[in-house]
PDB file of C-alpha atoms and ligand atoms in Angstrom:
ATOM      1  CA  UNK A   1       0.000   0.000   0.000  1.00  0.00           C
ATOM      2  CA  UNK A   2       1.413   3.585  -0.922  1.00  0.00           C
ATOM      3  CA  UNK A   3       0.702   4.770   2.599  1.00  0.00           C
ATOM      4  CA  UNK A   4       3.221   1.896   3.714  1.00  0.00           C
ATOM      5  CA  UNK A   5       5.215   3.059   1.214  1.00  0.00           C
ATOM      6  CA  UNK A   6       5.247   6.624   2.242  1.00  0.00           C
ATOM      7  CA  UNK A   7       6.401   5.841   5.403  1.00  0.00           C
ATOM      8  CA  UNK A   8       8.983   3.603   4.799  1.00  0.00           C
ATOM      9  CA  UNK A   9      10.900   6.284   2.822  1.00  0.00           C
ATOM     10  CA  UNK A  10       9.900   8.964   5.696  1.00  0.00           C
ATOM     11  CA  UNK A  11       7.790  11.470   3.829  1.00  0.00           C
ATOM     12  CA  UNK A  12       4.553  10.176   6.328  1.00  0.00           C
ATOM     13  CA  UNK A  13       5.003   9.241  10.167  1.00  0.00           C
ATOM     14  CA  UNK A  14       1.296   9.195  10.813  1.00  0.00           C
ATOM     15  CA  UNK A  15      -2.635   9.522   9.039  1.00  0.00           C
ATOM     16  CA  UNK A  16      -4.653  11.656  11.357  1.00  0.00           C
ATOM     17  CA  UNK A  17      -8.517  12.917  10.597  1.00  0.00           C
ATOM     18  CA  UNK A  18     -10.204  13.399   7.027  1.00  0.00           C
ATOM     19  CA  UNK A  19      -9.465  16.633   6.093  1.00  0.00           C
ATOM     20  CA  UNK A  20     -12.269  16.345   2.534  1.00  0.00           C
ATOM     21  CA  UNK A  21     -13.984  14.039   1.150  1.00  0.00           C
ATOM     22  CA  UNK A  22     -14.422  13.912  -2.579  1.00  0.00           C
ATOM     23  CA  UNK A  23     -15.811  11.824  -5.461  1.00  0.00           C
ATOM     24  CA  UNK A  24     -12.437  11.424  -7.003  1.00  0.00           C
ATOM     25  CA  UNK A  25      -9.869  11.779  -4.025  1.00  0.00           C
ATOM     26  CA  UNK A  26      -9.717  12.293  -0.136  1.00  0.00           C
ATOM     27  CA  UNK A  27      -7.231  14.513   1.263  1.00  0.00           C
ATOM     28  CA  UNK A  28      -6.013  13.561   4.860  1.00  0.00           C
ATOM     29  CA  UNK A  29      -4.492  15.419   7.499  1.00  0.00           C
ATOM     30  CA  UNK A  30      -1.394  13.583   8.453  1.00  0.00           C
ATOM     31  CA  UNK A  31       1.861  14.314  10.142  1.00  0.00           C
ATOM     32  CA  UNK A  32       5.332  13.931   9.315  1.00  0.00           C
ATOM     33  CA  UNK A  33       9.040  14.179  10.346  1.00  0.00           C
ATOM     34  CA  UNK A  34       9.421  16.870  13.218  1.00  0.00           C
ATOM     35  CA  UNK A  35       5.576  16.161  13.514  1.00  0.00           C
ATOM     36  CA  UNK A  36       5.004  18.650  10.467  1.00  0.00           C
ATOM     37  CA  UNK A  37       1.324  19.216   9.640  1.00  0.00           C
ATOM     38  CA  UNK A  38       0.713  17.492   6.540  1.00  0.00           C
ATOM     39  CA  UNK A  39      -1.876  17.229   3.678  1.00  0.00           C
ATOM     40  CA  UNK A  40      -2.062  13.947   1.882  1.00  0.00           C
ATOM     41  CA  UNK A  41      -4.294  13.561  -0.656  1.00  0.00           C
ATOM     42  CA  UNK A  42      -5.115  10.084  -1.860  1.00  0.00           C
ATOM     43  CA  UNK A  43      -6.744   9.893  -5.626  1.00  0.00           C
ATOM     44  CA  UNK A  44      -9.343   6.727  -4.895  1.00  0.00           C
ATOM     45  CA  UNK A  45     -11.605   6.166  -7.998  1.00  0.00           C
ATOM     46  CA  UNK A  46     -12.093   8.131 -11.652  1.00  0.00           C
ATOM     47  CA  UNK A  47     -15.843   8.424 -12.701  1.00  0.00           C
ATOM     48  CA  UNK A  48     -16.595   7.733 -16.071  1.00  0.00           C
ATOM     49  CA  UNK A  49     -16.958  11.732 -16.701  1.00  0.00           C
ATOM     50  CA  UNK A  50     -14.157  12.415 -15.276  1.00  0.00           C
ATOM     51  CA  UNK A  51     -12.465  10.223 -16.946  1.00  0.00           C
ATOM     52  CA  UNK A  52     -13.458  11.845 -20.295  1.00  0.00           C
ATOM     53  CA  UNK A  53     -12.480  14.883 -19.307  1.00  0.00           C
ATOM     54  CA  UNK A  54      -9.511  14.076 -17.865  1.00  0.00           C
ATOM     55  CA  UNK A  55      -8.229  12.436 -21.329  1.00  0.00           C
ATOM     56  CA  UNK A  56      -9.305  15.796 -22.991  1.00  0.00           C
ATOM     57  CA  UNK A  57      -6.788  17.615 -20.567  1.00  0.00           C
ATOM     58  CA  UNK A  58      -4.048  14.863 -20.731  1.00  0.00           C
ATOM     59  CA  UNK A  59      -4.264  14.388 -25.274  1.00  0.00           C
ATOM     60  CA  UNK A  60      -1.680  16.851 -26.193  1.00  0.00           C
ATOM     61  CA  UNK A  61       0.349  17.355 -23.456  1.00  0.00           C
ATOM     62  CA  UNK A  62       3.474  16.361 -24.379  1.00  0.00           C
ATOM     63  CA  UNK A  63       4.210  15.521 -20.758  1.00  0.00           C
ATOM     64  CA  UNK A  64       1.452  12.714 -20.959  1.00  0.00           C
ATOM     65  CA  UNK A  65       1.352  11.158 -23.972  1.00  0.00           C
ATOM     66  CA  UNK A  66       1.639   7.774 -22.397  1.00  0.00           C
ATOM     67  CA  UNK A  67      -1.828   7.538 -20.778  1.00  0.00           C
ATOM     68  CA  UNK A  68      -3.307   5.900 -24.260  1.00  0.00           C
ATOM     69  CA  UNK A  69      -4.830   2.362 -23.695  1.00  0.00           C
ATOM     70  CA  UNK A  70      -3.182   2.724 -19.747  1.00  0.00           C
ATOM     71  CA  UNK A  71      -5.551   0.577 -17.247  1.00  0.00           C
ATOM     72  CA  UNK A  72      -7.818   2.683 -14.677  1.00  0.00           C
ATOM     73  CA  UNK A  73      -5.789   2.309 -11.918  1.00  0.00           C
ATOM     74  CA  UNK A  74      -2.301   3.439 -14.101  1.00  0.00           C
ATOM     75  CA  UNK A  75      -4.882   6.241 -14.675  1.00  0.00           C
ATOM     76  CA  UNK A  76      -5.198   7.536 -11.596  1.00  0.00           C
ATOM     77  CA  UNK A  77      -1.299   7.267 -10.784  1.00  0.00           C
ATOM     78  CA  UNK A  78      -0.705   9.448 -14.232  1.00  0.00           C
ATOM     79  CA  UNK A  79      -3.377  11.957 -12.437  1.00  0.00           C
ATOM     80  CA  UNK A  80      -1.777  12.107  -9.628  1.00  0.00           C
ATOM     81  CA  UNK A  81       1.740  12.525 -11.169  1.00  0.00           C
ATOM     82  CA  UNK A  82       0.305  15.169 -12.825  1.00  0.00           C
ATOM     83  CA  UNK A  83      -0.617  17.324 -10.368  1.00  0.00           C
ATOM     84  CA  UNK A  84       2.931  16.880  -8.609  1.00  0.00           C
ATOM     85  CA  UNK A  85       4.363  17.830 -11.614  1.00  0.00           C
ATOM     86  CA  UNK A  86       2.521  20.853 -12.171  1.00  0.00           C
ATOM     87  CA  UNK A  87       2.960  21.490  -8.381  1.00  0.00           C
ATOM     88  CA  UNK A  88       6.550  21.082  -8.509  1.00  0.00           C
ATOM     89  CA  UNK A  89       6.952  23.396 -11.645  1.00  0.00           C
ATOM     90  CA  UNK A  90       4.657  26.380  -9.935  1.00  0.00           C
ATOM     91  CA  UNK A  91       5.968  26.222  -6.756  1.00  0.00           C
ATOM     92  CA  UNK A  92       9.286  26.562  -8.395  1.00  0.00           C
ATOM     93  CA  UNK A  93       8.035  30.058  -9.837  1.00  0.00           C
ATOM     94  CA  UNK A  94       7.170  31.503  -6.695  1.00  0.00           C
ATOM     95  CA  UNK A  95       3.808  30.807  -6.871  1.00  0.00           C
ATOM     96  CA  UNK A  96       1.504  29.860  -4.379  1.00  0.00           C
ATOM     97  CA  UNK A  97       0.652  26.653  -3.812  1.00  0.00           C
ATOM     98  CA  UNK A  98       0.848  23.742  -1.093  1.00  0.00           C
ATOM     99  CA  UNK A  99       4.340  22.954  -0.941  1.00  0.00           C
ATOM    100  CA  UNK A 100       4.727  19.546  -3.022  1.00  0.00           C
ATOM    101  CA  UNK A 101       6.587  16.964  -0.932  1.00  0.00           C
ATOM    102  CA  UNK A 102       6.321  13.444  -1.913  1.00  0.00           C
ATOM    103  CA  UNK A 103       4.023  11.228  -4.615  1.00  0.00           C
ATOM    104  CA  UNK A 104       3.572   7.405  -4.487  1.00  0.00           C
ATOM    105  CA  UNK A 105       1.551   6.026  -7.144  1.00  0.00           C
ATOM    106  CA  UNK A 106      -2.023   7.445  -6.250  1.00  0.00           C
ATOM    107  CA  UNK A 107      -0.880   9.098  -3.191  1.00  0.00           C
ATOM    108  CA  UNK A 108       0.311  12.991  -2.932  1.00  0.00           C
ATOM    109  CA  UNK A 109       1.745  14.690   0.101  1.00  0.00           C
ATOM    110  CA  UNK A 110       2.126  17.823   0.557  1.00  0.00           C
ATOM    111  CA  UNK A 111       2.408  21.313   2.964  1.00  0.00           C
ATOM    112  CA  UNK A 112      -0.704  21.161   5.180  1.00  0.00           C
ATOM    113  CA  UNK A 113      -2.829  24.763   4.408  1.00  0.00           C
ATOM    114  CA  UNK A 114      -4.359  25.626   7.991  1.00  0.00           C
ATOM    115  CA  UNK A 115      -3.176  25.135  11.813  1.00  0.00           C
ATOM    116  CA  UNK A 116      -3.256  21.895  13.973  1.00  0.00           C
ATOM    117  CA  UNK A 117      -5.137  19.791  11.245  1.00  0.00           C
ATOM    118  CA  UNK A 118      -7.713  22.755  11.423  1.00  0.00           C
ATOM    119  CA  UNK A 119      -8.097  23.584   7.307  1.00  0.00           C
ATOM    120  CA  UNK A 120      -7.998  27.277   6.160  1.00  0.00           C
ATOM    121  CA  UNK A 121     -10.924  28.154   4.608  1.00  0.00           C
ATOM    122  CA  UNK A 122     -12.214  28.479   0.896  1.00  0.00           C
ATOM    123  CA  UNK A 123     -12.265  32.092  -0.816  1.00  0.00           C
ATOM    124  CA  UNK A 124     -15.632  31.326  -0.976  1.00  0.00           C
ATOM    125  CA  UNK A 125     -15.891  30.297   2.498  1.00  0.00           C
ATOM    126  CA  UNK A 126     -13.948  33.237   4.306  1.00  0.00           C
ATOM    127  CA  UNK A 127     -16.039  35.344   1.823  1.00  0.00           C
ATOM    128  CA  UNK A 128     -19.527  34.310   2.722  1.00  0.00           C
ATOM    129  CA  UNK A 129     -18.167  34.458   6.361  1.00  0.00           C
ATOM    130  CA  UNK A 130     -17.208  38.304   6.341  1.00  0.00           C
ATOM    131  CA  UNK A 131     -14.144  37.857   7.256  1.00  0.00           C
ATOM    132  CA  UNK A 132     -12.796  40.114   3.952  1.00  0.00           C
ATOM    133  CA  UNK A 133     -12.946  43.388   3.699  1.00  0.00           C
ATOM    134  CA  UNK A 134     -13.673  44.853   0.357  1.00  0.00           C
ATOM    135  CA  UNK A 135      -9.835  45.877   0.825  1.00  0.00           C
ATOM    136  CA  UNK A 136      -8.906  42.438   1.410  1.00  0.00           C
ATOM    137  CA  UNK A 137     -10.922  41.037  -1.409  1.00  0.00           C
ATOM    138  CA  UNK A 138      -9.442  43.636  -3.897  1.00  0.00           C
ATOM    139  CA  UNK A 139      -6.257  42.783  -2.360  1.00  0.00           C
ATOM    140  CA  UNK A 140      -6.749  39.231  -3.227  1.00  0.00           C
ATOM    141  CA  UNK A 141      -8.502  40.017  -6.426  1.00  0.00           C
ATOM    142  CA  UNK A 142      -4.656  41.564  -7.739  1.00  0.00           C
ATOM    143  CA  UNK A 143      -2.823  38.882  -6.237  1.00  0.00           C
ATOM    144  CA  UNK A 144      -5.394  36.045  -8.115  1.00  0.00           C
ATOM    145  CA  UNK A 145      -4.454  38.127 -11.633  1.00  0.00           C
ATOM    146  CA  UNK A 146      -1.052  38.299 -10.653  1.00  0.00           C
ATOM    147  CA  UNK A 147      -1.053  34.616  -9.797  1.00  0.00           C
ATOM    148  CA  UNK A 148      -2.388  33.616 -13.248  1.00  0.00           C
ATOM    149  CA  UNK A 149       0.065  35.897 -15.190  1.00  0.00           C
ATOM    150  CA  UNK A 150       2.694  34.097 -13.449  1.00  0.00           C
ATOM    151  CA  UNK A 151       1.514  30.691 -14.056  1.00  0.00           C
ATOM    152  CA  UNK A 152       1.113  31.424 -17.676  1.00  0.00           C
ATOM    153  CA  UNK A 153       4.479  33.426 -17.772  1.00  0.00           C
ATOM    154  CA  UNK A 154       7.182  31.736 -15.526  1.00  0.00           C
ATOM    155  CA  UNK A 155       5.467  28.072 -15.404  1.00  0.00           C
ATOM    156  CA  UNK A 156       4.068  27.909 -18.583  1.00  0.00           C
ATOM    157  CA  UNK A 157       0.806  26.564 -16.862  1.00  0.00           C
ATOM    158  CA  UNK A 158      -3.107  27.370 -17.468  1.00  0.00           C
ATOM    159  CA  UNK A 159      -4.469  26.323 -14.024  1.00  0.00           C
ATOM    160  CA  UNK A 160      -7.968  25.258 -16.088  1.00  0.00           C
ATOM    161  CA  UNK A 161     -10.195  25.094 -12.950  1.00  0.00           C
ATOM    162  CA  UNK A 162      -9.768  28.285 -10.847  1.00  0.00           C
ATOM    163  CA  UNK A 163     -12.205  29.841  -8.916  1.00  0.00           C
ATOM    164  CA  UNK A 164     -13.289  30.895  -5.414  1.00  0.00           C
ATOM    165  CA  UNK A 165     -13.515  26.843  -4.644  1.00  0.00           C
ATOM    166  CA  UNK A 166      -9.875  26.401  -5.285  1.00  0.00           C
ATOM    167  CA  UNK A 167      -8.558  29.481  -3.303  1.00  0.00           C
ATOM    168  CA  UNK A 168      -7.493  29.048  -0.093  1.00  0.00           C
ATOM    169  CA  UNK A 169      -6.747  32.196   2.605  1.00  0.00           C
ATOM    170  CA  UNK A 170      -3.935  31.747   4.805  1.00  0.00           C
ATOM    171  CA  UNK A 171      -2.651  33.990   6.500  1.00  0.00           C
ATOM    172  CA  UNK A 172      -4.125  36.799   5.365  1.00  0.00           C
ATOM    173  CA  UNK A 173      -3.061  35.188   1.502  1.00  0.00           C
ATOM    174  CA  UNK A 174      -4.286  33.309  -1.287  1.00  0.00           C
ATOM    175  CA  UNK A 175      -2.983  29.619  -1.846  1.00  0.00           C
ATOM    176  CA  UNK A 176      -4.157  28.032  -4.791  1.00  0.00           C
ATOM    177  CA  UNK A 177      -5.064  24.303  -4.758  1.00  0.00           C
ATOM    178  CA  UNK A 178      -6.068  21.473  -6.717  1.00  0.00           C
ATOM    179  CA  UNK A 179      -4.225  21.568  -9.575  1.00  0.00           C
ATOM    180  CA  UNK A 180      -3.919  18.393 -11.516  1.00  0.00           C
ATOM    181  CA  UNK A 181      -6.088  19.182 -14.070  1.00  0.00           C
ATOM    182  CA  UNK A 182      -3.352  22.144 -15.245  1.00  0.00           C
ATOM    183  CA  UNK A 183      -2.560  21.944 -18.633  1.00  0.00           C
ATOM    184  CA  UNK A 184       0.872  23.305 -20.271  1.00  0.00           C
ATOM    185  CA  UNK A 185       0.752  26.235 -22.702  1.00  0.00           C
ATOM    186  CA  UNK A 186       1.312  24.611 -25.291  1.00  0.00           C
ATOM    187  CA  UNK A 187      -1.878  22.130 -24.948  1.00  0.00           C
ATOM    188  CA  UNK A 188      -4.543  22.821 -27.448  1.00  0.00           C
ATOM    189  CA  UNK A 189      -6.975  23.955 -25.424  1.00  0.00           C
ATOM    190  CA  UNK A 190      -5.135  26.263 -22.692  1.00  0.00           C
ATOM    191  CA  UNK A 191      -6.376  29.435 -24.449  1.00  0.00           C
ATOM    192  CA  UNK A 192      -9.750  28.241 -23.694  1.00  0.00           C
ATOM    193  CA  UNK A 193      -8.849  27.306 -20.560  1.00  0.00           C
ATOM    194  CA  UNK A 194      -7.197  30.737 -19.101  1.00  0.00           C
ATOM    195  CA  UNK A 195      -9.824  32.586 -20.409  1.00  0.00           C
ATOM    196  CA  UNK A 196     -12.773  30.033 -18.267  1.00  0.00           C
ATOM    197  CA  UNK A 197     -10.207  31.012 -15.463  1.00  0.00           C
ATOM    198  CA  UNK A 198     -10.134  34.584 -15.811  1.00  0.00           C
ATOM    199  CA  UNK A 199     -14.372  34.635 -16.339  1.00  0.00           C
ATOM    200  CA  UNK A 200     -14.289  32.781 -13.183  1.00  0.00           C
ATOM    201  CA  UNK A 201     -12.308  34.800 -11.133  1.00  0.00           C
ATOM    202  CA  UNK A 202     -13.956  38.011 -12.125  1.00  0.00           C
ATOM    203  CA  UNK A 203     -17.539  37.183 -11.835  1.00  0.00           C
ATOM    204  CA  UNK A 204     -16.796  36.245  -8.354  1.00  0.00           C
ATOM    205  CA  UNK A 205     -14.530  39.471  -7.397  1.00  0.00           C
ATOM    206  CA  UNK A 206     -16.979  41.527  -9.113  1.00  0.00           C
ATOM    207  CA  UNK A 207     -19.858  40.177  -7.399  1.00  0.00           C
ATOM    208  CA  UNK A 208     -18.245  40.722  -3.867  1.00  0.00           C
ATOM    209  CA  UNK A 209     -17.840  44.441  -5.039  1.00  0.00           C
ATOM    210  CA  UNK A 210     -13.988  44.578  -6.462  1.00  0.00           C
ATOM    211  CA  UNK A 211     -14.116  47.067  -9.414  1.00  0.00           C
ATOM    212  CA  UNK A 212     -12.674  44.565 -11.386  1.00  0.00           C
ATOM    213  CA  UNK A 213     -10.683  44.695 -15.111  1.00  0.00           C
ATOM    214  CA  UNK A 214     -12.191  43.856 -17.971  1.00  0.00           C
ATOM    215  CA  UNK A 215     -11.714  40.101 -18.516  1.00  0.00           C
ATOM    216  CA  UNK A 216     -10.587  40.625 -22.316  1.00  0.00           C
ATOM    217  CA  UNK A 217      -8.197  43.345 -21.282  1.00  0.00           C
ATOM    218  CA  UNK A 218      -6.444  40.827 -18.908  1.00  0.00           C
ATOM    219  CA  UNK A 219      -6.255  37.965 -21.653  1.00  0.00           C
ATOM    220  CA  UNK A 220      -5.313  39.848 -24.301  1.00  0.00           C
ATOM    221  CA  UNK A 221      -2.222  41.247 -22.296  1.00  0.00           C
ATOM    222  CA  UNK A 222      -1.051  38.203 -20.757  1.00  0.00           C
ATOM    223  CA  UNK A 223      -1.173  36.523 -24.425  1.00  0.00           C
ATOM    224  CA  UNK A 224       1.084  39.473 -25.724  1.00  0.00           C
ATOM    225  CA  UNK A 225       3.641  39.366 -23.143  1.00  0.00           C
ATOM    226  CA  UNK A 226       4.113  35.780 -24.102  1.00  0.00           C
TER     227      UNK A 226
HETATM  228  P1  ATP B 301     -13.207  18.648  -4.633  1.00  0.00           P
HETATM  229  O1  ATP B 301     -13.921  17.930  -5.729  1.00  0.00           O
HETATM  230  O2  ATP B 301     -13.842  18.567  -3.280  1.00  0.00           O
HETATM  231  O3  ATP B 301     -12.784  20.042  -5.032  1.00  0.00           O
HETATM  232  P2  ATP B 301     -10.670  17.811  -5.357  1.00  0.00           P
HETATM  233  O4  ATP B 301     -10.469  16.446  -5.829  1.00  0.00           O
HETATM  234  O5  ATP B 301     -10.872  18.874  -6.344  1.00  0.00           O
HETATM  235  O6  ATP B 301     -11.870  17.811  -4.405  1.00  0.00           O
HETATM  236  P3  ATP B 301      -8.856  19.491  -3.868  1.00  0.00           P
HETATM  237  O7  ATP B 301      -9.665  20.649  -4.280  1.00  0.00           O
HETATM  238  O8  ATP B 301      -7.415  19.477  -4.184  1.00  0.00           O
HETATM  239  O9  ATP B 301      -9.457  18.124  -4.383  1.00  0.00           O
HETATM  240  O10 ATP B 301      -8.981  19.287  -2.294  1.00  0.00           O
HETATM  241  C1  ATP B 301     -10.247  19.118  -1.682  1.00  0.00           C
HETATM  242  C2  ATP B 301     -10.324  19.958  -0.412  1.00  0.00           C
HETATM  243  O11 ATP B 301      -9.312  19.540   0.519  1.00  0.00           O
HETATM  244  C3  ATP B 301     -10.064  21.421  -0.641  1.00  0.00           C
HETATM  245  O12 ATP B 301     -11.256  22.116  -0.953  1.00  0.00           O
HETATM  246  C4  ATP B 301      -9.518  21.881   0.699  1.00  0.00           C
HETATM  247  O13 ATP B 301     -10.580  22.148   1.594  1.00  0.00           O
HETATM  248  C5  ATP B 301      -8.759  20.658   1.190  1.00  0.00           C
HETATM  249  N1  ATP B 301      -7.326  20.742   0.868  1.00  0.00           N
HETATM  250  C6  ATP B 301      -6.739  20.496  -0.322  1.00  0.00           C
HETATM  251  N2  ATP B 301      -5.406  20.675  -0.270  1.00  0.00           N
HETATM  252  C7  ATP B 301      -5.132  21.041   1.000  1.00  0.00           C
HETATM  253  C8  ATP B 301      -3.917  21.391   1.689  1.00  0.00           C
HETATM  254  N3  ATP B 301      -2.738  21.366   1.077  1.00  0.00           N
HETATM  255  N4  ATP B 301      -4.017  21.741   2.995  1.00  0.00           N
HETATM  256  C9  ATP B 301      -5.222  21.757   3.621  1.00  0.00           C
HETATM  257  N5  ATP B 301      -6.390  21.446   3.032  1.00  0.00           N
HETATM  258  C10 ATP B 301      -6.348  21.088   1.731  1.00  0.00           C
HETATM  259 MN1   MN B 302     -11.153  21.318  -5.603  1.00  0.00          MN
END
């Protein structure tokens, strides 16, 4: 078992509560060495959609090409891989993300977002719960663009499924989460992709009351600076 696994090579000393619990994966709150705080996220099942849609966001990235013909279960490791990989490369820009530790076949582990197994909240959840100011939230509304124009610009990455669900505030700062379905620039579809993203992004801001840039104005510059 990868758990076992994970252990063994001393990325996971413990698995403490469920931290979420998702159709495709549960993430975990575990510890390990120095009794860290850690997240682990364990990819259990695909669903038939997902599975669709997860071969329209692997075909044509060259860093997948391999998942043709692949058996569920090799599916799922690929998916996981794949968000460690595009963990790895934006946490290497300076963007950020959950700090990517360790992979094992379905299993992920990586820098726990919250205090004493106690999550952070949502965007969407500190929003609805007052805690942001409208300075805050045009705060984080600046940091969200700047985020993307990063990802596109320094990690060659089109996160493909960002919103106010996969925003976390800690400490006072956005993390962003739940990346595996981030395609490379050069996939087919990323155009499409960054411009769901930025739609996303500002209908939310601009319903909280951001005075928010045009949505256009923002794609059309980060697609000349590249
Ligand atoms: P869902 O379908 O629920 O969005 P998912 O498969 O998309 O699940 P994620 O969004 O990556 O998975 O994680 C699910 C939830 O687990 C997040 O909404 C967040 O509450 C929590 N979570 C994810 N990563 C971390 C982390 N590094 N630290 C703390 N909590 C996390
Ligand atoms: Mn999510």
């Amino acid at each position: 078992m990868s758990v076992i696994e994970l252990s063994s090579r001393g990325c996971l000393k413990s698995l403490k509560g469920v931290v979420s619990s998702g159709k495709e994966a549960r993430v975990y709150w575990g510890k390990g060495k120095d009794n860290r705080d850690l997240a682990v996220k364990i990819y259990l099942t695909l669903t038939s959609e997902f599975r669709r849609s997860m071969i329209k966001y692997l075909a044509g990235d060259p860093r997948f090409d391999e998942y043709r013909g692949l058996s569920p279960k090799k599916l799922i490791y690929i998916w996981a891989r794949k968000e460690f990989s595009n963990l790895n490369r934006m946490f290497s820009a300076g963007i950020r993300v959950p700090e990517p530790l360790c992979l094992e076949k379905n299993v992920l582990v990586m820098e726990f977002i919250g205090y004493d197994g106690k999550r952070a909240p949502l965007l969407k959840e500190a929003y609805e719960m007052g805690e942001l100011s409208i300075d805050d939230l045009e705060k984080i509304y600046w940091w969200v663009i700047e985020a993307i124009r990063k990802m596109v610009k320094d990690a060659g990455l089109v996160h493909g499924d960002l919103s106010e669900y996969n925003i976390m505030i800690f400490e006072e700062s956005p993390v962003i989460i739940d990346v595996s379905q981030a395609v490379s620039i050069d996939h087919p579809n990323s155009r499409e992709f960054l411009k769901q993203d930025i739609y996303n992004i500002t209908r939310f801001f601009s319903k909280a009351g951001v005075d928010v840039e045009e949505p256009s104005t923002i794609l059309s510059d980060l697609l000349e600076i590249n």
